[in-house]
Short mmCIF file of C-alpha atoms in Angstrom, two decimals:
data_model
loop_
_atom_site.label_atom_id
_atom_site.label_comp_id
_atom_site.label_asym_id
_atom_site.label_seq_id
_atom_site.Cartn_x
_atom_site.Cartn_y
_atom_site.Cartn_z
CA MET A 1 -2.98 -52.26 -32.65
CA LYS A 2 -6.14 -50.46 -33.69
CA LYS A 3 -8.95 -52.59 -35.01
CA THR A 4 -11.10 -51.56 -37.95
CA VAL A 5 -14.56 -52.60 -36.82
CA THR A 6 -17.80 -52.12 -38.73
CA VAL A 7 -21.31 -51.95 -37.34
CA SER A 8 -22.19 -55.36 -38.83
CA LYS A 9 -19.36 -56.97 -36.84
CA VAL A 10 -20.50 -55.45 -33.53
CA ILE A 11 -24.22 -56.31 -33.73
CA PRO A 12 -23.72 -60.11 -33.22
CA ILE A 13 -21.51 -59.35 -30.19
CA LEU A 14 -24.18 -57.08 -28.70
CA ASP A 15 -26.75 -59.81 -29.33
CA LYS A 16 -24.52 -62.40 -27.62
CA TYR A 17 -24.30 -60.17 -24.55
CA GLY A 18 -28.06 -59.67 -24.35
CA TYR A 19 -28.32 -56.27 -26.02
CA LYS A 20 -31.41 -56.08 -28.24
CA TYR A 21 -32.41 -53.43 -30.76
CA MET A 22 -34.64 -50.85 -29.08
CA LYS A 23 -35.04 -47.87 -31.42
CA THR A 24 -33.49 -45.65 -34.07
CA THR A 25 -32.66 -42.07 -33.14
CA GLY A 26 -31.43 -39.91 -35.98
CA ASN A 27 -28.48 -41.72 -37.55
CA HIS A 28 -27.99 -44.13 -34.64
CA ASN A 29 -29.54 -47.33 -33.35
CA VAL A 30 -30.01 -47.90 -29.64
CA TYR A 31 -29.47 -51.39 -28.21
CA LYS A 32 -30.59 -52.18 -24.67
CA ASN A 33 -29.82 -54.91 -22.17
CA ASP A 34 -32.71 -55.02 -19.70
CA ASP A 35 -30.86 -57.37 -17.33
CA VAL A 36 -28.27 -54.71 -16.46
CA ASP A 37 -30.30 -51.63 -17.50
CA SER A 38 -27.67 -50.57 -20.03
CA GLN A 39 -27.96 -48.93 -23.44
CA ILE A 40 -25.41 -48.81 -26.25
CA VAL A 41 -25.70 -46.44 -29.21
CA ILE A 42 -24.11 -47.34 -32.55
CA PRO A 43 -24.40 -45.87 -36.07
CA SER A 44 -27.46 -47.07 -37.99
CA THR A 45 -25.54 -47.67 -41.22
CA ASP A 46 -22.88 -50.33 -41.73
CA ARG A 47 -19.80 -48.18 -41.49
CA ILE A 48 -16.55 -48.20 -39.54
CA ILE A 49 -17.01 -47.55 -35.84
CA SER A 50 -14.64 -44.94 -34.41
CA GLN A 51 -12.11 -45.97 -31.78
CA SER A 52 -13.86 -43.75 -29.21
CA THR A 53 -17.24 -45.39 -29.90
CA LEU A 54 -15.65 -48.83 -29.68
CA ALA A 55 -14.05 -47.88 -26.35
CA SER A 56 -17.43 -46.66 -25.11
CA ILE A 57 -19.10 -49.95 -26.09
CA LYS A 58 -16.38 -51.88 -24.27
CA ARG A 59 -16.75 -49.69 -21.16
CA HIS A 60 -20.51 -50.31 -21.07
CA ILE A 61 -20.12 -54.06 -21.43
CA VAL A 62 -17.26 -54.43 -18.93
CA SER A 63 -18.55 -51.96 -16.29
CA ASN A 64 -21.98 -53.61 -16.27
CA GLY A 65 -20.40 -57.02 -15.72
CA VAL A 66 -21.82 -58.42 -18.96
CA ALA A 67 -18.38 -59.66 -20.05
CA SER A 68 -14.76 -59.24 -19.03
CA ASN A 69 -12.36 -57.06 -20.98
CA GLU A 70 -10.55 -60.18 -22.22
CA THR A 71 -13.79 -61.85 -23.34
CA PHE A 72 -14.91 -58.76 -25.22
CA GLU A 73 -11.52 -58.42 -26.95
CA ARG A 74 -11.58 -62.12 -27.91
CA ASP A 75 -15.11 -61.88 -29.31
CA LEU A 76 -14.11 -58.78 -31.25
CA ASP A 77 -11.08 -60.58 -32.70
CA LEU A 78 -13.26 -63.55 -33.68
CA ALA A 79 -15.73 -61.22 -35.42
CA MET A 80 -13.02 -59.73 -37.62
#
């Protein structure tokens, strides 16, 4: 089932995983986790995040060992 996720729902999850706001570039905000040297780019306005962007965020978080796939999915469900 596809989730409809907005930017405002993702920001607290990024914060929980140690990603802090770094800068705005064009229409996007960059969040960085210095512990794992990882950056995630999300839209700067509170709008729906595309499924491909959501998949990219999950890949960054899981591949850097910040959280497991199951933990990320659970946190996303809780944010909804």
